[in-house]
Amino acid sequence: MDLPTAPPAFDATAGPGPRRRADRGADIGAGCGLVLLESVALLVIFGLWWLSGFTLDPAETATADSLWGYLAAAAGVGALALVAAVLAARAGAVVTVACQAAMAVLVCLVVFGGAAVQSHQDQRCRDLPSASGCPGQGLSSGSGRP
């Protein structure tokens, strides 16, 4: 006795392949770990910049270093966050992609904001070299320390 057969059902595995996702626990751990490491790196970078303008000698006036080198280092952290987001997207780690994309946007805002502030400071020091915060402030010609 031959029974009627139904046509084959839709097979979702046919085509480009099934979507795979990373383990959710590992995904969350990797995302949080990377954000923590990048935050520490940014804290060290900008902490060093802050310490460059700090002195314990009350007779000496300390001016902070130019931000350009520190901004380049921060941009490197942002670039690494972007690379991590792309790699996480290829691995199917959705949480890590979101965390790294947010970190890359945050670093981008910090770098562009810092560049605007430093550019303004550089322009002010070019226009008025004796302004506060400019290198060589308060030194007249020939009166520098030996």
PDB file of N, CA and C in Angstrom, residues 81-137:
ATOM      1  N   ALA A  81      39.789  49.016  19.307  1.00  0.00           N
ATOM      2  CA  ALA A  81      38.391  48.722  19.630  1.00  0.00           C
ATOM      3  C   ALA A  81      37.593  48.447  18.368  1.00  0.00           C
ATOM      4  N   LEU A  82      37.875  49.190  17.322  1.00  0.00           N
ATOM      5  CA  LEU A  82      37.180  48.973  16.048  1.00  0.00           C
ATOM      6  C   LEU A  82      37.548  47.625  15.435  1.00  0.00           C
ATOM      7  N   VAL A  83      38.812  47.267  15.497  1.00  0.00           N
ATOM      8  CA  VAL A  83      39.252  45.959  14.988  1.00  0.00           C
ATOM      9  C   VAL A  83      38.604  44.837  15.807  1.00  0.00           C
ATOM     10  N   ALA A  84      38.531  45.014  17.123  1.00  0.00           N
ATOM     11  CA  ALA A  84      37.896  44.004  17.973  1.00  0.00           C
ATOM     12  C   ALA A  84      36.410  43.874  17.643  1.00  0.00           C
ATOM     13  N   ALA A  85      35.749  44.978  17.319  1.00  0.00           N
ATOM     14  CA  ALA A  85      34.334  44.928  16.947  1.00  0.00           C
ATOM     15  C   ALA A  85      34.132  44.162  15.648  1.00  0.00           C
ATOM     16  N   VAL A  86      35.012  44.371  14.684  1.00  0.00           N
ATOM     17  CA  VAL A  86      34.909  43.658  13.410  1.00  0.00           C
ATOM     18  C   VAL A  86      35.149  42.163  13.613  1.00  0.00           C
ATOM     19  N   LEU A  87      36.154  41.814  14.397  1.00  0.00           N
ATOM     20  CA  LEU A  87      36.430  40.400  14.655  1.00  0.00           C
ATOM     21  C   LEU A  87      35.293  39.743  15.430  1.00  0.00           C
ATOM     22  N   ALA A  88      34.705  40.472  16.369  1.00  0.00           N
ATOM     23  CA  ALA A  88      33.583  39.930  17.131  1.00  0.00           C
ATOM     24  C   ALA A  88      32.359  39.747  16.246  1.00  0.00           C
ATOM     25  N   ALA A  89      32.169  40.642  15.288  1.00  0.00           N
ATOM     26  CA  ALA A  89      31.050  40.503  14.364  1.00  0.00           C
ATOM     27  C   ALA A  89      31.209  39.252  13.511  1.00  0.00           C
ATOM     28  N   ARG A  90      32.415  38.966  13.099  1.00  0.00           N
ATOM     29  CA  ARG A  90      32.653  37.744  12.312  1.00  0.00           C
ATOM     30  C   ARG A  90      32.439  36.493  13.134  1.00  0.00           C
ATOM     31  N   ALA A  91      32.676  36.577  14.443  1.00  0.00           N
ATOM     32  CA  ALA A  91      32.497  35.421  15.323  1.00  0.00           C
ATOM     33  C   ALA A  91      31.061  35.302  15.826  1.00  0.00           C
ATOM     34  N   GLY A  92      30.223  36.300  15.577  1.00  0.00           N
ATOM     35  CA  GLY A  92      28.840  36.258  16.023  1.00  0.00           C
ATOM     36  C   GLY A  92      28.662  36.670  17.470  1.00  0.00           C
ATOM     37  N   ALA A  93      29.591  37.414  18.020  1.00  0.00           N
ATOM     38  CA  ALA A  93      29.524  37.867  19.410  1.00  0.00           C
ATOM     39  C   ALA A  93      28.849  39.241  19.445  1.00  0.00           C
ATOM     40  N   VAL A  94      27.538  39.237  19.589  1.00  0.00           N
ATOM     41  CA  VAL A  94      26.740  40.455  19.469  1.00  0.00           C
ATOM     42  C   VAL A  94      27.049  41.454  20.592  1.00  0.00           C
ATOM     43  N   VAL A  95      27.177  40.979  21.814  1.00  0.00           N
ATOM     44  CA  VAL A  95      27.421  41.868  22.946  1.00  0.00           C
ATOM     45  C   VAL A  95      28.788  42.542  22.812  1.00  0.00           C
ATOM     46  N   THR A  96      29.780  41.793  22.415  1.00  0.00           N
ATOM     47  CA  THR A  96      31.126  42.354  22.243  1.00  0.00           C
ATOM     48  C   THR A  96      31.136  43.387  21.118  1.00  0.00           C
ATOM     49  N   VAL A  97      30.396  43.128  20.051  1.00  0.00           N
ATOM     50  CA  VAL A  97      30.309  44.102  18.963  1.00  0.00           C
ATOM     51  C   VAL A  97      29.724  45.416  19.476  1.00  0.00           C
ATOM     52  N   ALA A  98      28.643  45.333  20.242  1.00  0.00           N
ATOM     53  CA  ALA A  98      28.005  46.555  20.758  1.00  0.00           C
ATOM     54  C   ALA A  98      28.940  47.301  21.707  1.00  0.00           C
ATOM     55  N   CYS A  99      29.614  46.567  22.595  1.00  0.00           N
ATOM     56  CA  CYS A  99      30.529  47.221  23.551  1.00  0.00           C
ATOM     57  C   CYS A  99      31.700  47.884  22.835  1.00  0.00           C
ATOM     58  N   GLN A 100      32.276  47.195  21.883  1.00  0.00           N
ATOM     59  CA  GLN A 100      33.436  47.741  21.187  1.00  0.00           C
ATOM     60  C   GLN A 100      33.062  48.889  20.263  1.00  0.00           C
ATOM     61  N   ALA A 101      31.895  48.816  19.654  1.00  0.00           N
ATOM     62  CA  ALA A 101      31.444  49.936  18.826  1.00  0.00           C
ATOM     63  C   ALA A 101      31.194  51.164  19.693  1.00  0.00           C
ATOM     64  N   ALA A 102      30.591  50.976  20.859  1.00  0.00           N
ATOM     65  CA  ALA A 102      30.364  52.102  21.772  1.00  0.00           C
ATOM     66  C   ALA A 102      31.694  52.686  22.247  1.00  0.00           C
ATOM     67  N   MET A 103      32.663  51.824  22.538  1.00  0.00           N
ATOM     68  CA  MET A 103      33.979  52.304  22.980  1.00  0.00           C
ATOM     69  C   MET A 103      34.681  53.060  21.857  1.00  0.00           C
ATOM     70  N   ALA A 104      34.566  52.575  20.632  1.00  0.00           N
ATOM     71  CA  ALA A 104      35.192  53.266  19.499  1.00  0.00           C
ATOM     72  C   ALA A 104      34.568  54.648  19.292  1.00  0.00           C
ATOM     73  N   VAL A 105      33.251  54.752  19.437  1.00  0.00           N
ATOM     74  CA  VAL A 105      32.581  56.052  19.303  1.00  0.00           C
ATOM     75  C   VAL A 105      33.011  56.989  20.428  1.00  0.00           C
ATOM     76  N   LEU A 106      33.093  56.478  21.644  1.00  0.00           N
ATOM     77  CA  LEU A 106      33.520  57.298  22.787  1.00  0.00           C
ATOM     78  C   LEU A 106      34.943  57.815  22.589  1.00  0.00           C
ATOM     79  N   VAL A 107      35.845  56.945  22.169  1.00  0.00           N
ATOM     80  CA  VAL A 107      37.233  57.365  21.941  1.00  0.00           C
ATOM     81  C   VAL A 107      37.304  58.380  20.803  1.00  0.00           C
ATOM     82  N   CYS A 108      36.492  58.184  19.779  1.00  0.00           N
ATOM     83  CA  CYS A 108      36.457  59.132  18.656  1.00  0.00           C
ATOM     84  C   CYS A 108      36.017  60.518  19.134  1.00  0.00           C
ATOM     85  N   LEU A 109      34.999  60.563  19.977  1.00  0.00           N
ATOM     86  CA  LEU A 109      34.546  61.850  20.521  1.00  0.00           C
ATOM     87  C   LEU A 109      35.624  62.506  21.379  1.00  0.00           C
ATOM     88  N   VAL A 110      36.307  61.708  22.196  1.00  0.00           N
ATOM     89  CA  VAL A 110      37.370  62.245  23.049  1.00  0.00           C
ATOM     90  C   VAL A 110      38.522  62.778  22.204  1.00  0.00           C
ATOM     91  N   VAL A 111      38.904  62.035  21.171  1.00  0.00           N
ATOM     92  CA  VAL A 111      40.029  62.457  20.325  1.00  0.00           C
ATOM     93  C   VAL A 111      39.678  63.737  19.564  1.00  0.00           C
ATOM     94  N   PHE A 112      38.494  63.800  18.971  1.00  0.00           N
ATOM     95  CA  PHE A 112      38.127  65.001  18.229  1.00  0.00           C
ATOM     96  C   PHE A 112      37.930  66.200  19.154  1.00  0.00           C
ATOM     97  N   GLY A 113      37.370  65.984  20.331  1.00  0.00           N
ATOM     98  CA  GLY A 113      37.234  67.069  21.298  1.00  0.00           C
ATOM     99  C   GLY A 113      38.581  67.556  21.790  1.00  0.00           C
ATOM    100  N   GLY A 114      39.485  66.623  22.101  1.00  0.00           N
ATOM    101  CA  GLY A 114      40.826  66.994  22.541  1.00  0.00           C
ATOM    102  C   GLY A 114      41.606  67.706  21.454  1.00  0.00           C
ATOM    103  N   ALA A 115      41.414  67.280  20.205  1.00  0.00           N
ATOM    104  CA  ALA A 115      42.097  67.941  19.093  1.00  0.00           C
ATOM    105  C   ALA A 115      41.602  69.383  18.943  1.00  0.00           C
ATOM    106  N   ALA A 116      40.306  69.597  19.135  1.00  0.00           N
ATOM    107  CA  ALA A 116      39.771  70.954  19.039  1.00  0.00           C
ATOM    108  C   ALA A 116      40.320  71.837  20.159  1.00  0.00           C
ATOM    109  N   VAL A 117      40.392  71.288  21.365  1.00  0.00           N
ATOM    110  CA  VAL A 117      40.917  72.056  22.499  1.00  0.00           C
ATOM    111  C   VAL A 117      42.392  72.376  22.300  1.00  0.00           C
ATOM    112  N   GLN A 118      43.184  71.385  21.868  1.00  0.00           N
ATOM    113  CA  GLN A 118      44.617  71.626  21.684  1.00  0.00           C
ATOM    114  C   GLN A 118      44.878  72.567  20.523  1.00  0.00           C
ATOM    115  N   SER A 119      44.080  72.477  19.476  1.00  0.00           N
ATOM    116  CA  SER A 119      44.231  73.396  18.348  1.00  0.00           C
ATOM    117  C   SER A 119      43.926  74.831  18.780  1.00  0.00           C
ATOM    118  N   HIS A 120      42.906  74.994  19.606  1.00  0.00           N
ATOM    119  CA  HIS A 120      42.579  76.326  20.134  1.00  0.00           C
ATOM    120  C   HIS A 120      43.723  76.852  20.999  1.00  0.00           C
ATOM    121  N   GLN A 121      44.284  75.982  21.840  1.00  0.00           N
ATOM    122  CA  GLN A 121      45.407  76.382  22.700  1.00  0.00           C
ATOM    123  C   GLN A 121      46.625  76.749  21.862  1.00  0.00           C
ATOM    124  N   ASP A 122      46.917  75.983  20.825  1.00  0.00           N
ATOM    125  CA  ASP A 122      48.056  76.291  19.953  1.00  0.00           C
ATOM    126  C   ASP A 122      47.863  77.630  19.249  1.00  0.00           C
ATOM    127  N   GLN A 123      46.643  77.886  18.785  1.00  0.00           N
ATOM    128  CA  GLN A 123      46.364  79.157  18.109  1.00  0.00           C
ATOM    129  C   GLN A 123      46.516  80.322  19.078  1.00  0.00           C
ATOM    130  N   ARG A 124      46.048  80.149  20.317  1.00  0.00           N
ATOM    131  CA  ARG A 124      46.165  81.202  21.321  1.00  0.00           C
ATOM    132  C   ARG A 124      47.626  81.488  21.644  1.00  0.00           C
ATOM    133  N   CYS A 125      48.451  80.410  21.721  1.00  0.00           N
ATOM    134  CA  CYS A 125      49.873  80.604  22.015  1.00  0.00           C
ATOM    135  C   CYS A 125      50.622  81.237  20.839  1.00  0.00           C
ATOM    136  N   ARG A 126      50.141  81.009  19.611  1.00  0.00           N
ATOM    137  CA  ARG A 126      50.757  81.669  18.460  1.00  0.00           C
ATOM    138  C   ARG A 126      50.408  83.158  18.452  1.00  0.00           C
ATOM    139  N   ASP A 127      49.157  83.473  18.797  1.00  0.00           N
ATOM    140  CA  ASP A 127      48.725  84.876  18.798  1.00  0.00           C
ATOM    141  C   ASP A 127      49.327  85.658  19.956  1.00  0.00           C
ATOM    142  N   LEU A 128      49.393  85.059  21.139  1.00  0.00           N
ATOM    143  CA  LEU A 128      49.885  85.735  22.324  1.00  0.00           C
ATOM    144  C   LEU A 128      50.793  84.766  23.099  1.00  0.00           C
ATOM    145  N   PRO A 129      52.089  84.744  22.792  1.00  0.00           N
ATOM    146  CA  PRO A 129      52.989  83.769  23.416  1.00  0.00           C
ATOM    147  C   PRO A 129      53.108  83.878  24.926  1.00  0.00           C
ATOM    148  N   SER A 130      52.740  85.009  25.505  1.00  0.00           N
ATOM    149  CA  SER A 130      52.862  85.164  26.949  1.00  0.00           C
ATOM    150  C   SER A 130      51.584  84.753  27.683  1.00  0.00           C
ATOM    151  N   ALA A 131      50.614  84.168  26.997  1.00  0.00           N
ATOM    152  CA  ALA A 131      49.363  83.753  27.631  1.00  0.00           C
ATOM    153  C   ALA A 131      49.619  82.596  28.588  1.00  0.00           C
ATOM    154  N   SER A 132      48.715  82.438  29.567  1.00  0.00           N
ATOM    155  CA  SER A 132      48.910  81.369  30.547  1.00  0.00           C
ATOM    156  C   SER A 132      48.772  80.006  29.869  1.00  0.00           C
ATOM    157  N   GLY A 133      49.626  79.087  30.269  1.00  0.00           N
ATOM    158  CA  GLY A 133      49.615  77.740  29.712  1.00  0.00           C
ATOM    159  C   GLY A 133      50.479  77.569  28.483  1.00  0.00           C
ATOM    160  N   CYS A 134      51.093  78.639  28.011  1.00  0.00           N
ATOM    161  CA  CYS A 134      51.949  78.538  26.831  1.00  0.00           C
ATOM    162  C   CYS A 134      53.368  78.194  27.251  1.00  0.00           C
ATOM    163  N   PRO A 135      54.089  77.406  26.458  1.00  0.00           N
ATOM    164  CA  PRO A 135      55.479  77.108  26.799  1.00  0.00           C
ATOM    165  C   PRO A 135      56.323  78.374  26.739  1.00  0.00           C
ATOM    166  N   GLY A 136      57.238  78.507  27.669  1.00  0.00           N
ATOM    167  CA  GLY A 136      58.106  79.682  27.712  1.00  0.00           C
ATOM    168  C   GLY A 136      57.432  80.874  28.342  1.00  0.00           C
ATOM    169  N   GLN A 137      56.280  80.661  28.966  1.00  0.00           N
ATOM    170  CA  GLN A 137      55.538  81.755  29.595  1.00  0.00           C
ATOM    171  C   GLN A 137      56.345  82.336  30.741  1.00  0.00           C
TER     172      GLN A 137
END
